[in-house]
Coordinates of C-alpha atoms in Angstrom, one line a residue:
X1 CA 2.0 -23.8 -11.8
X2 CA 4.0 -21.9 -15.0
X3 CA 2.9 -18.8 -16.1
X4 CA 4.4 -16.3 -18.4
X5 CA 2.5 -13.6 -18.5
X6 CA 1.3 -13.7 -22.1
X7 CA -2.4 -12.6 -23.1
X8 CA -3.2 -14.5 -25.8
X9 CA -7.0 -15.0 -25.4
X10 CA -8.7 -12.2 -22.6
X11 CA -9.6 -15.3 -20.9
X12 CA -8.5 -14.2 -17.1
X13 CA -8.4 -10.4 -17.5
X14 CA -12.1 -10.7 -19.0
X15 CA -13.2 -12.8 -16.3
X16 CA -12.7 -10.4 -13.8
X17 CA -13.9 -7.8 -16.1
X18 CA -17.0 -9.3 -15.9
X19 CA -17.5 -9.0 -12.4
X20 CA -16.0 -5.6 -12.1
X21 CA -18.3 -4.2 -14.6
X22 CA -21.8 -5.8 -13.2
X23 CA -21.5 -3.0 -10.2
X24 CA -22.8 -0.9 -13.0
X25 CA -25.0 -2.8 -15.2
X26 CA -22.5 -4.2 -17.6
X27 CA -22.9 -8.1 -16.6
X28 CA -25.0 -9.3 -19.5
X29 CA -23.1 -7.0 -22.2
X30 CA -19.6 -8.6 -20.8
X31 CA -20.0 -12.1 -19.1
X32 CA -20.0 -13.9 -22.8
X33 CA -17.7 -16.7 -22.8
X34 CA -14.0 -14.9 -22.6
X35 CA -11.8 -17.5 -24.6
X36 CA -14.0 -16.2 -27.8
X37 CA -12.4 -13.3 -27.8
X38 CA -9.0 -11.7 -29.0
X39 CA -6.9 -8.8 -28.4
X40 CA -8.0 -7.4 -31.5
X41 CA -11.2 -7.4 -30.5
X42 CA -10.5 -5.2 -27.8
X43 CA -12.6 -1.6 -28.3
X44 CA -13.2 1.5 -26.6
X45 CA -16.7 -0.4 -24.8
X46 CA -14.4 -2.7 -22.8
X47 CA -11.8 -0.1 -21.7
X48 CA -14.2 1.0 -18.4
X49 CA -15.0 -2.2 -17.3
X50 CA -10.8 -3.3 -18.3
X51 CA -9.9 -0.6 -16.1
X52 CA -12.5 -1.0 -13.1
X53 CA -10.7 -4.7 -13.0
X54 CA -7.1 -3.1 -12.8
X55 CA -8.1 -1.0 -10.0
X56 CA -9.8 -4.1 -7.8
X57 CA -6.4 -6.4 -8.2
X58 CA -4.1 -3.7 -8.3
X59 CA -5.0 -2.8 -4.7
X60 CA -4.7 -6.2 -4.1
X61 CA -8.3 -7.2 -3.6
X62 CA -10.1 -10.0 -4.8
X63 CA -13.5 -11.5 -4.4
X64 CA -15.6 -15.1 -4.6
X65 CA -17.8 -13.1 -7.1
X66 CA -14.6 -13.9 -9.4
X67 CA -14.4 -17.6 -9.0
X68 CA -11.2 -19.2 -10.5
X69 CA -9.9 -15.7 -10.9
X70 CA -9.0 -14.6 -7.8
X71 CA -10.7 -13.9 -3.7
X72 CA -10.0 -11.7 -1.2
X73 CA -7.3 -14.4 0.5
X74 CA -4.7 -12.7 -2.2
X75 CA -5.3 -9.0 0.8
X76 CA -5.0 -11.7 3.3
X77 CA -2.2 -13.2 2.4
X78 CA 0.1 -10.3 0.0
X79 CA -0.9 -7.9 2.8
X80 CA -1.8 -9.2 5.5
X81 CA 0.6 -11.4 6.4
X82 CA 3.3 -9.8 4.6
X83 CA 3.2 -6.0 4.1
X84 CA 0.9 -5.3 7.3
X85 CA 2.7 -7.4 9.7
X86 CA 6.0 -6.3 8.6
X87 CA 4.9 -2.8 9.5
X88 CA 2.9 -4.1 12.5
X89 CA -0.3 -2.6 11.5
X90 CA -1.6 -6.0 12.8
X91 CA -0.3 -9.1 14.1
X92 CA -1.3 -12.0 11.6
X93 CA -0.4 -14.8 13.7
X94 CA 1.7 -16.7 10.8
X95 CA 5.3 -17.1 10.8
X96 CA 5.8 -14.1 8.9
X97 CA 5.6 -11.9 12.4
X98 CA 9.2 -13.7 12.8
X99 CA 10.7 -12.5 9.6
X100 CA 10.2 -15.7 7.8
X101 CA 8.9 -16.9 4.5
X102 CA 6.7 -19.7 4.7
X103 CA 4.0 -21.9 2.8
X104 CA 5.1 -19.7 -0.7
X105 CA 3.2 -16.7 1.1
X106 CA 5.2 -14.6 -1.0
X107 CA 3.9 -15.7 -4.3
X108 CA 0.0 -15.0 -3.7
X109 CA 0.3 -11.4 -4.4
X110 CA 2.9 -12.0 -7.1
X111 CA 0.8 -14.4 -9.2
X112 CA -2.7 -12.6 -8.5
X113 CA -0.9 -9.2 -10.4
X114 CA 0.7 -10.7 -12.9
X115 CA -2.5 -13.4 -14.0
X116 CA -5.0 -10.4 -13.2
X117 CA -4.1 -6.6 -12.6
X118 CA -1.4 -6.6 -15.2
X119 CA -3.6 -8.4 -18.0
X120 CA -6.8 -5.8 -17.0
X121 CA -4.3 -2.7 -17.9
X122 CA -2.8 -3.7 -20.7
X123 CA -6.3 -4.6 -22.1
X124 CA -7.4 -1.1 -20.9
X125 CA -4.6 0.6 -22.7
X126 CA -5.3 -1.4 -25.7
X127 CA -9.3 -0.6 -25.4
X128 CA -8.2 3.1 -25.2
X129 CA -6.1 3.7 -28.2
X130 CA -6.4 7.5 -29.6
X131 CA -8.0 8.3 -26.2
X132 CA -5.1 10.7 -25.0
X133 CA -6.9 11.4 -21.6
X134 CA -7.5 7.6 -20.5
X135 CA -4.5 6.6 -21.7
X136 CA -3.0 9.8 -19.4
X137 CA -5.0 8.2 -16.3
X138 CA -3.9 4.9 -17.9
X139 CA -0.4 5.6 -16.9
X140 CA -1.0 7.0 -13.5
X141 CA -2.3 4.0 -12.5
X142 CA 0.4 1.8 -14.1
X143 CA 2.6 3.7 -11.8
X144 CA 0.6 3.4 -8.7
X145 CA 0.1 -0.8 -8.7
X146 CA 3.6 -1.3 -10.1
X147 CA 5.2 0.9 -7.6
X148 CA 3.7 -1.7 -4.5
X149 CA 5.7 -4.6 -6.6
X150 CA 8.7 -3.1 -7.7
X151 CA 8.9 -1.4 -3.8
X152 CA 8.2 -5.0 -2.7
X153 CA 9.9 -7.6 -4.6
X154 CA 12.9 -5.4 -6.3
X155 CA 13.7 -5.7 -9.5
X156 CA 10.3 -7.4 -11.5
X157 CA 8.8 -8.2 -14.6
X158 CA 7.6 -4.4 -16.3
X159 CA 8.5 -3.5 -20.0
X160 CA 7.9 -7.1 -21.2
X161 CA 5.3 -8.0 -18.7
X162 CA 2.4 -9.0 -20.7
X163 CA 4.1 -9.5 -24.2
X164 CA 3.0 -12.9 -25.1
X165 CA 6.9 -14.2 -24.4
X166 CA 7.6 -17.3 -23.0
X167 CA 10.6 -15.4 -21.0
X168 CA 10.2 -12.5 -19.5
X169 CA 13.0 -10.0 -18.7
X170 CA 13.4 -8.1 -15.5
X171 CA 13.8 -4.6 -15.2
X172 CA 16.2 -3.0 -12.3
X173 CA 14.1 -0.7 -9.9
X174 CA 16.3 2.2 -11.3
X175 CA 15.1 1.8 -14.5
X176 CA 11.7 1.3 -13.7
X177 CA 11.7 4.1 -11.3
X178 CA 13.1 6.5 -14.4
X179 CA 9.8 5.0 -16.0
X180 CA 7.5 6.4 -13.8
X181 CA 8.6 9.5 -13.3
X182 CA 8.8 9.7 -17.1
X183 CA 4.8 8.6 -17.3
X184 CA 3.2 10.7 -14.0
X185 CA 5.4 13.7 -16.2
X186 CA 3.7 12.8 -19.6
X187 CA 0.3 12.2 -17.5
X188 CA 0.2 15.7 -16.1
X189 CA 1.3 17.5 -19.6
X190 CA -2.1 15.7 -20.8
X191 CA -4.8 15.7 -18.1
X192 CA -3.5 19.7 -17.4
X193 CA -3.5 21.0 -21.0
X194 CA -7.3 19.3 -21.6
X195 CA -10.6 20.8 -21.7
X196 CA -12.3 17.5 -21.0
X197 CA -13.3 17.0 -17.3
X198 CA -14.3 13.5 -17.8
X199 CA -13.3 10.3 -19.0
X200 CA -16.4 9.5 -20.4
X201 CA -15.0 5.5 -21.5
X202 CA -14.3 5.2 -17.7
X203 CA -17.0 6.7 -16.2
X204 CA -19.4 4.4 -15.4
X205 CA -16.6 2.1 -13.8
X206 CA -14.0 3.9 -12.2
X207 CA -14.9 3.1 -8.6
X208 CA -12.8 5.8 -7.5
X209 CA -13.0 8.9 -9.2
X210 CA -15.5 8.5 -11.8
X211 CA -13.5 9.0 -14.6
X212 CA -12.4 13.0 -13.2
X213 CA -9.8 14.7 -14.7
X214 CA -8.9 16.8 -12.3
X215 CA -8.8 14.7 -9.3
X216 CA -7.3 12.1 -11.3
X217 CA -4.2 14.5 -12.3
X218 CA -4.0 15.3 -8.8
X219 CA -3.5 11.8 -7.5
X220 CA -0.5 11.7 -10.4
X221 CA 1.0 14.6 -8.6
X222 CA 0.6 12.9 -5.7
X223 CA 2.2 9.9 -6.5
X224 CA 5.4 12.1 -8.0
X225 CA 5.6 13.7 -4.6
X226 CA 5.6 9.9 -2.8
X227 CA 8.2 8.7 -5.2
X228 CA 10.1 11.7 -5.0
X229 CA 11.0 10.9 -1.3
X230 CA 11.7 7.8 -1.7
X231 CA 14.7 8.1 -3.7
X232 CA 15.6 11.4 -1.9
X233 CA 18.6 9.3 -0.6
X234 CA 19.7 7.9 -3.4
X235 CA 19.3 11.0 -5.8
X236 CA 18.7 14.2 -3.9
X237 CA 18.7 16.4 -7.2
X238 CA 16.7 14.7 -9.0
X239 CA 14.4 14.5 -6.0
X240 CA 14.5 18.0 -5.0
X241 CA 13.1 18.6 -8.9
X242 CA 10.3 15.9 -8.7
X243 CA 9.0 17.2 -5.3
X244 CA 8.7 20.8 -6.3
X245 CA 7.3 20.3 -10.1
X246 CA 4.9 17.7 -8.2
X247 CA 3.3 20.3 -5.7
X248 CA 3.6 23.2 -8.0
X249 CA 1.9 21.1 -10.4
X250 CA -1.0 20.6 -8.1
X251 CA -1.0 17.3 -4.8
X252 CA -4.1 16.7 -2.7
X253 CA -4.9 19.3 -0.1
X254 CA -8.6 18.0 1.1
X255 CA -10.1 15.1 1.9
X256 CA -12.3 15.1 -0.7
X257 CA -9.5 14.4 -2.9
X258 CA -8.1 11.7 -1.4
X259 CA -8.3 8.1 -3.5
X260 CA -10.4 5.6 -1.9
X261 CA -12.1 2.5 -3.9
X262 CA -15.8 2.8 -3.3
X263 CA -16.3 -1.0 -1.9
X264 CA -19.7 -2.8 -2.8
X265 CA -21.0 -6.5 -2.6
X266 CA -19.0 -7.5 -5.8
X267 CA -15.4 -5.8 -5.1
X268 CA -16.0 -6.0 -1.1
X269 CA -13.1 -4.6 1.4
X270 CA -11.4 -7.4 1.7
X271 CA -9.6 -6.2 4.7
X272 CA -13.0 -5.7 6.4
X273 CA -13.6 -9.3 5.5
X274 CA -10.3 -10.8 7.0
X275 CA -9.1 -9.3 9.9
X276 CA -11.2 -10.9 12.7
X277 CA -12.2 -13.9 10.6
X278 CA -8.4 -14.7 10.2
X279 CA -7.7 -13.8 13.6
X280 CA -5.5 -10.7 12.5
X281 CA -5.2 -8.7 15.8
X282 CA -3.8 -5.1 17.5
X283 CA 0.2 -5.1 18.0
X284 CA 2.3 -3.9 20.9
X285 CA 3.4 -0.9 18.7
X286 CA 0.4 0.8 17.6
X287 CA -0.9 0.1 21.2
X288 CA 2.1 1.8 22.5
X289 CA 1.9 5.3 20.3
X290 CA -2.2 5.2 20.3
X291 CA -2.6 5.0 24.4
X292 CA 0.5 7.3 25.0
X293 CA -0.6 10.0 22.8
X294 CA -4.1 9.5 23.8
X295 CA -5.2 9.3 20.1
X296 CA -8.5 9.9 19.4
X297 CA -8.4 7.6 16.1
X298 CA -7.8 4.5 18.8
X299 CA -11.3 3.8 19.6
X300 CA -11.9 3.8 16.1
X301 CA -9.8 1.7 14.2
X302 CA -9.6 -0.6 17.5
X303 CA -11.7 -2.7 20.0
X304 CA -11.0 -2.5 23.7
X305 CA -10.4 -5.9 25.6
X306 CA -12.3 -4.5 28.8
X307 CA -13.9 -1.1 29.4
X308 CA -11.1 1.4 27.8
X309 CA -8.4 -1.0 28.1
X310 CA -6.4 -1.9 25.1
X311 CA -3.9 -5.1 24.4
X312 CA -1.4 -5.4 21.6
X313 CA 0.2 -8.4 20.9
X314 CA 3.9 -8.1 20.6
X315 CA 5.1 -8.9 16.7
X316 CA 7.1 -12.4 17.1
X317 CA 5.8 -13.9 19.7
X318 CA 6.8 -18.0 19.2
X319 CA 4.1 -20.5 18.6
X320 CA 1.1 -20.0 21.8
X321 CA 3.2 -18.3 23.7
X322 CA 0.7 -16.3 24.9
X323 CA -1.9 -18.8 25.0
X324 CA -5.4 -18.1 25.6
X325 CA -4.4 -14.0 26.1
X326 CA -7.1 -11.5 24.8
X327 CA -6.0 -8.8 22.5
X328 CA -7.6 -6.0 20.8
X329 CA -9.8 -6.6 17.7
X330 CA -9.9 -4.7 14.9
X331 CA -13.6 -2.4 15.4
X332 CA -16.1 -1.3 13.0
X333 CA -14.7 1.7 12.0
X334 CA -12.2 0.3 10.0
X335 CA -14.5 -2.9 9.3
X336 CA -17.5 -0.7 8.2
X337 CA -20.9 1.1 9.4
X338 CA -23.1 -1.4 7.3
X339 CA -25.5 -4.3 8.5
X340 CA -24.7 -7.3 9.8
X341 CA -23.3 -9.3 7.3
X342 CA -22.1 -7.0 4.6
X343 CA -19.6 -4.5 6.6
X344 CA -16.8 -5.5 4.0
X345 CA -19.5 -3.7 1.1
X346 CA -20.0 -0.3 3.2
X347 CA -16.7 0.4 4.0
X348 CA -14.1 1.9 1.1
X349 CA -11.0 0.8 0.9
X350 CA -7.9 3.1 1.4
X351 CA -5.8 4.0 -1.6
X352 CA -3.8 7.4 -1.0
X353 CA -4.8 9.9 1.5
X354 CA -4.3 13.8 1.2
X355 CA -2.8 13.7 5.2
X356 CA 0.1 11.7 3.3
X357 CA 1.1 14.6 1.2
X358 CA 1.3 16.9 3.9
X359 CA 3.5 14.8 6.0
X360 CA 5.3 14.4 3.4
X361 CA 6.0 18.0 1.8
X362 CA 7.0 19.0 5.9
X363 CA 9.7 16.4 4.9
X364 CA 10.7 18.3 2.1
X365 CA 10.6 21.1 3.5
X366 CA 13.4 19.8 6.3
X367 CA 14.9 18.8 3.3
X368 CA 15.3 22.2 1.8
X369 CA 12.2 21.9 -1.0
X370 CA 10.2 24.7 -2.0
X371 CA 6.8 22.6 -0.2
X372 CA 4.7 25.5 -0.5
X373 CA 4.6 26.0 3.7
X374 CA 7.2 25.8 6.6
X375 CA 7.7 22.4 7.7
X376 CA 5.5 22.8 11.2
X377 CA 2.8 24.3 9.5
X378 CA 2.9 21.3 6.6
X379 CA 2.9 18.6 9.8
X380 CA 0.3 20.3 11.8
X381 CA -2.1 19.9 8.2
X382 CA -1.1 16.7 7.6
X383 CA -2.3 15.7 11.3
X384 CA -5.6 17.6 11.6
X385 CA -6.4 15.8 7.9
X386 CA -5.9 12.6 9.4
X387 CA -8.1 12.8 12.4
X388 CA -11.0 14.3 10.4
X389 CA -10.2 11.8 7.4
X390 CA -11.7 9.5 10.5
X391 CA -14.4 11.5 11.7
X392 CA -12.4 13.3 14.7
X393 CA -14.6 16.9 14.0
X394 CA -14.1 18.6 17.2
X395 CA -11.3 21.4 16.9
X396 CA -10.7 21.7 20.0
X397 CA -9.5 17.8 20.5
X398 CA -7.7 18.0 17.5
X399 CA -6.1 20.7 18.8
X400 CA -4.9 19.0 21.9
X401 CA -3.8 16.3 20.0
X402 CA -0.9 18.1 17.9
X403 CA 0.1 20.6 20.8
X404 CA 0.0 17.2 22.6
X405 CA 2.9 16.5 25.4
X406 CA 2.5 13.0 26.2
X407 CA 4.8 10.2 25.1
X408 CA 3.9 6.3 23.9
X409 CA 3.6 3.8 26.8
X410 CA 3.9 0.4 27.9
X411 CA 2.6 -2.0 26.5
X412 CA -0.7 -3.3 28.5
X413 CA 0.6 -6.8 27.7
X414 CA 3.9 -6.1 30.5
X415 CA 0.9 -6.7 33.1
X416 CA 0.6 -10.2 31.9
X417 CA 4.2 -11.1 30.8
X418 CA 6.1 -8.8 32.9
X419 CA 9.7 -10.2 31.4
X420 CA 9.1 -9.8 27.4
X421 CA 11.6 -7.8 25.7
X422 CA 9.2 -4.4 25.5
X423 CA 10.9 -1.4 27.8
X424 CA 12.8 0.1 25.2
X425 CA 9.6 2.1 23.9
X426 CA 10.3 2.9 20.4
X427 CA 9.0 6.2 19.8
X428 CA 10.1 8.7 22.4
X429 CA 8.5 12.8 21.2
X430 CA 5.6 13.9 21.7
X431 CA 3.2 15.5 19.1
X432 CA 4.1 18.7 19.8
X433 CA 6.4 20.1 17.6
X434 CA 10.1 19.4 18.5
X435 CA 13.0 22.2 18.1
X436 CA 15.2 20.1 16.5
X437 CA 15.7 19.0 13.4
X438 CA 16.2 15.5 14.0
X439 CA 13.5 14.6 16.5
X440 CA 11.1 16.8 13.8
X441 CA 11.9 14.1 11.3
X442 CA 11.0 11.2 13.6
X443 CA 8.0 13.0 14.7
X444 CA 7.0 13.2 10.8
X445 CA 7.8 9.2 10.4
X446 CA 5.6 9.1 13.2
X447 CA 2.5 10.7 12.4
X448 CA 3.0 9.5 8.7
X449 CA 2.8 5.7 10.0
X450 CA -0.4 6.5 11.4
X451 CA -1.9 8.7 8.4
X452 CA -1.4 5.7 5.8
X453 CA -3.1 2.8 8.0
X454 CA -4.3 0.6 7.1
X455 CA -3.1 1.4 3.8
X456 CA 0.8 -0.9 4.7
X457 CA 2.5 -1.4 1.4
X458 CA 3.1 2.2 1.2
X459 CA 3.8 2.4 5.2
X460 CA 6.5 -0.8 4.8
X461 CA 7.8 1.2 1.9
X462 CA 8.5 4.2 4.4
X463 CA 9.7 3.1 7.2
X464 CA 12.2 1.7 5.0
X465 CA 13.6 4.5 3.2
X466 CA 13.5 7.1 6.3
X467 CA 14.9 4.2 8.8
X468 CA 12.7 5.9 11.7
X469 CA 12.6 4.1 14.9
X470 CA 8.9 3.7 15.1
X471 CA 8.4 0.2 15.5
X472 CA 9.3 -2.9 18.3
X473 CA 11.1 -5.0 16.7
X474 CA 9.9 -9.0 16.6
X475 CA 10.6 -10.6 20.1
X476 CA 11.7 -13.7 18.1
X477 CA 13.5 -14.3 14.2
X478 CA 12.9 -17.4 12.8
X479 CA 15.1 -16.2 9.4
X480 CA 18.8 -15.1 10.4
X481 CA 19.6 -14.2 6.6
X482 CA 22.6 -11.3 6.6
X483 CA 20.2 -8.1 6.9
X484 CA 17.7 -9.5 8.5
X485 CA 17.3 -11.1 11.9
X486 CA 14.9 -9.0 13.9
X487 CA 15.0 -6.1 11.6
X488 CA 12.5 -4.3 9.5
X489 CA 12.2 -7.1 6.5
X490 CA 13.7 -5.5 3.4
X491 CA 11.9 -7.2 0.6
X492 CA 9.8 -9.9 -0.5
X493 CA 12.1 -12.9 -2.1
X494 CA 10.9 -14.4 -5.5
X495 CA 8.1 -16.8 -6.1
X496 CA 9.4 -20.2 -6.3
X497 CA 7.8 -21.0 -9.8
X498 CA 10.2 -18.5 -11.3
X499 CA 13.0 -20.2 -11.2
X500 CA 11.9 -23.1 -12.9
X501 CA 9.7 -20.8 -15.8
X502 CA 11.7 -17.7 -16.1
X503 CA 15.0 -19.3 -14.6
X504 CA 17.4 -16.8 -16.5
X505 CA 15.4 -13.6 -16.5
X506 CA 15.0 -14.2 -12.6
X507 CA 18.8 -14.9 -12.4
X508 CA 18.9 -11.3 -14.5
X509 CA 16.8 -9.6 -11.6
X510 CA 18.5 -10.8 -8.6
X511 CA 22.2 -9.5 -10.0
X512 CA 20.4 -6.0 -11.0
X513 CA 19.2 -6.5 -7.2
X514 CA 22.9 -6.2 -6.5
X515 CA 22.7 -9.1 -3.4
X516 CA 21.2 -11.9 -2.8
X517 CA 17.2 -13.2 -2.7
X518 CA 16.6 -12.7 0.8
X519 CA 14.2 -10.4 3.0
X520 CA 17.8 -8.8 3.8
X521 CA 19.1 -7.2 0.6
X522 CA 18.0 -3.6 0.3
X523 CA 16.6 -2.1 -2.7
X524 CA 18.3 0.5 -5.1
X525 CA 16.4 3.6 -3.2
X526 CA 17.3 2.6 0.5
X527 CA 20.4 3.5 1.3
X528 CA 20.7 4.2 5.0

C-alpha cells in the first residue's frame, strides 16, 4: 500500500470524525459523504469533532465503529506487541517478546497515525484558525502524539507531514525535539495570559478535559517536564531550564488532573478489549516487583492463577515452551467495572498521570533542579498518588507500602521450570527510601515503571533514557542485530512501504539517525 500523507479530500480524517463526534450528538450533522468536501471547507463547526478524532488515534486506539478507517487491532498490535512487551507490562505471545520484527508489526501504528491522527490535527488546526486558545491546546497535543513516534521510530515524517507532497522529508529527533519545546513554550504564554476558561469549539468533544483551559495548560507543563528528562543526558542545561520553567509554570499535583480519555461504546478501551481476547498475559518481571513489595495495586491490575497465587510468564520464552502452563490474566480493574460485555466502554484509558510528575521532579531534584520539594518528599507523593490513582484509600497501607522493607522475589514460575534463566532478580531496594544516591535513582525508575502502566510507550521511552535495571531480560533473542540481542529494544525500524514510496526521504532519516535501521541503534536523547 503507498501513501504520502497528503489531504487532499477529508475523506479518512472525516471518517473518523464522524464517529468521534456521534458520542455527542454530532452524527447526522457530520456523517455526509466525506469525499464532498475540501480543506477549504474546513470551519470552526468541525474543529471539535477534528480534534475528538486526533485524541482517539493519537493514543493509538481504534474502533469497528470506524470501519475502513481503523480498529482497536492498531493498540493491539503498535502497543501491544511492541511498546508493552518491550517494557514487559505483558507478555503478547508474538515474536516480538524475542526482540524481533515480524509480519510488518511495526508498520500498524505507523500507518494508523499518519492516514488518521495526523490528518484529524491538521484539519483541527485548519478548523481553528484565529482561535488563539485551541490552536494553544492544538499544539500541546501535537506534541504529546508526536512525541510516542518520534520516541519510537527516530527520526519521522513532522514539518511536511500532511502537505499534499508526494515526498515527504524527515526531520532529525533533535530538530523535532527543539519544536516541541518551542510549541508547549508558546502554548503556556497563551492558555496563561487568557481569561477564557473554555474552549468552547472543543467542548462538546474533547473526551478528556472538556475543552479546560487550565487543566489543559497543565498537561503542557507536564509534558515539558517529561521531555525535559529525557534529554537531561544529552543537554543537561537546557534541561535543567525546561524542568524548572515547567513546574514553576504550573505540572499536575492531583489526581483530578491527570489526563485520561473518557472511553464509551464508540472510542472503547481498546486495551480492555484485547488483552485476554488476544491472550496478552502477566510477565515474570512485574510478578517479581508486585509479590516482593507486596503491592497493593497487584490484585488490581492482575488475576491470581489459584487462591493468592500469581504466575508471570518470563518475556522470550521460545515457541510452547511452556505448554499448557497457567499465567495470570489481566483482571477487571484494568479491564473495567461495567457489565458483561461492554467493560472496554466503562473503563478510561490512561494518558498521563500526575504520580508521573512527582517521580519525575524527585529526579530532578537528584539532578540539582529547583523541583519545588526535596527529592524523598517528591518520591514519597508520587507513590501515594499512584496507589490512590487505583483506589488504594487506606493511609495506613499506603503507608506501609513506601516505608516498605521487602525486596522483589522469584518468580512463581521457578516452581514449574526450576532451570530458566530467572535468579538474577532485577530490582534489588526496597521502597523505603535509600541513603544513597544511586540506589535512590533506581528506586525512582522503579516506582515510575509502575506509576505509568499500562500507559508503555511512555514507560519504553524511560527505561531507555535512565538505563535502570528494572526489567528480566528475554530468556531467548531471535534478532542478534549490533545493540540488540537480549537487550531493551531501542527503536522501532521503518515500515517496509517507505522505502519503495518515500525511498530518499527515508534514506534522509536513517543517516540523521546516525546508525543503521535496526531495534539496536539508539536515538539522539539516549546516550548511556
Amino acid at each position: 500500500m503507498k501513501y504520502s500523507f497528503k489531504i487532499k479530500t477529508l475523506g479518512v480524517a472525516l471518517m473518523a470524525v464522524s464517529i468521534l463526534s456521534s458520542c455527542t450528538g454530532d452524527f447526522d450533522e457530520i456523517n455526509k459523504d466525506p469525499n464532498s468536501l475540501t480543506e477549504d471547507q474546513l470551519d470552526a463547526t468541525l474543529a471539535g469533532p477534528s480534534f475528538a478524532s486526533a485524541l482517539y488515534a493519537g493514543i493509538h486506539n481504534g474502533s469497528y465503529s470506524s470501519p475502513g478507517v481503523d480498529d482497536q487491532g492498531t493498540w493491539g498490535i503498535a502497543t501491544g506487541i511492541l511498546s508493552s512487551t518491550f517494557v514487559q507490562y505483558l507478555d503478547c505471545r508474538y515474536g516480538t517478546e524475542r526482540n524481533a520484527f515480524v509480519n510488518g508489526y511495526e508498520g500498524r501504528g505507523w500507518t494508523r497515525f499518519y492516514t488518521v491522527a495526523v490528518p484529524a490535527l491538521n484539519n483541527a488546526i485548519k478548523a481553528s484558525e484565529g482561535n488563539a486558545e485551541a490552536l494553544a491546546v492544538l499544539k500541546i497535543w501535537k506534541v504529546f502524539m508526536y512525541n510516542q513516534m518520534v520516541d519510537a521510530y527516530g527520526p519521522i515524517p513532522y514539518t511536511e507531514a500532511g502537505n499534499g507532497k508526494e515526498k515527504v522529508a524527515y526531520d532529525s529527533v533533535e530538530f523535532i525535539y527543539t519544536d516541541f519545546f518551542k510549541l508547549l513554550n508558546e502554548a503556556n504564554a497563551t492558555l496563561n495570559a487568557t481569561s477564557v476558561t473554555t474552549v468552547a469549539s472543543f467542548q462538546p468533544n474533547d473526551r478528556v478535559y472538556a475543552g479546560s483551559v487550565a487543566k489543559w495548560r497543565v498537561f503542557g507543563n507536564s509534558l515539558r517536564l517529561r521531555l525535559a528528562l529525557r534529554i537531561s543526558d544529552k543537554e543537561p542545561a537546557q534541561a535543567k531550564t525546561e524542568a524548572e520553567a515547567a513546574v514553576a509554570a504550573g505540572v499536575m499535583q492531583t489526581n483530578d488532573q491527570s489526563a485520561y480519555f473518557k472511553a464509551s461504546n464508540i472510542t472503547p478501551n481498546n486495551l480492555n478489549m484485547i488483552v485476554n481476547s488476544w491472550g496478552y498475559v502477566m510477565t515474570s518481571s512485574m510478578e517479581s516487583i508486585l509479590v516482593g513489595y507486596n503491592d497493593p495495586r497487584l490484585a488490581k491490575w492482575f488475576a491470581p492463577i489459584d487462591t493468592g497465587v500469581y504466575r508471570g510468564q518470563p518475556i522470550g520464552g521460545l515457541q510452547d515452551q511452556f505448554g499448557t502452563t497457567k499465567f495470570s490474566a489481566f483482571n477487571n480493574d484494568v479491564m473495567g467495572n461495567g457489565a458483561a460485555g461492554n467493560l472496554s466502554e466503562s473503563k478510561n484509558i490512561e494518558i498521563f498521570m500526575a504520580s508521573e510528575n512527582y517521580l519525575s521532579r524527585a529526579e530532578g531534584a537528584l539532578n540539582g533542579w529547583n523541583m519545588g520539594g526535596t527529592a524523598q518528599s517528591l518520591y514519597e507523593t508520587g507513590i501515594r498518588l499512584s496507589l490512590q490513582q487505583w483506589g488504594i484509600v487506606d493511609n495506613t497501607a499506603i503507608n506501609a507500602y513506601i516505608a516498605g522493607s521487602t525486596l522483589p522475589t522469584l518468580p512463581n514460575v521457578l516452581t514449574v521450570y526450576p532451570t530458566l534463566d530467572l535468579q538474577d532478580i532485577p530490582v534489588k531496594l526496597p521502597v523505603a527510601w535509600s541513603s544513597t544516591e544511586a540506589n535512590q535513582r533506581t528506586q525512582i525508575a522503579v516506582q515510575k515503571y509502575l506509576a505509568i502502566f499500562p500507559e508503555s510507550w511512555e514507560a519504553w521511552s524511560d527505561l531507555r533514557r535512565s538505563d535502570a535495571k528494572v526489567i528480566y531480560p528475554p530468556l531467548n533473542t531471535d534478532n542478534n542485530d549490533p545493540g540488540v540481542g537480549k537487550s531493551l529494544m531501542k527503536r522501532i525500524i521503518y515500515v517496509t512501504n517507505e522505502y519503495s514510496s518515500n525511498k530518499d526521504a527515508v534514506t534522509d532519516g536513517i543517516s540523521k539517525l546516525g546508525g543503521p535501521d535496526s531495534g539496536g541503534t539508539k536515538l539522539w536523547w539516549d546516550t548511556k
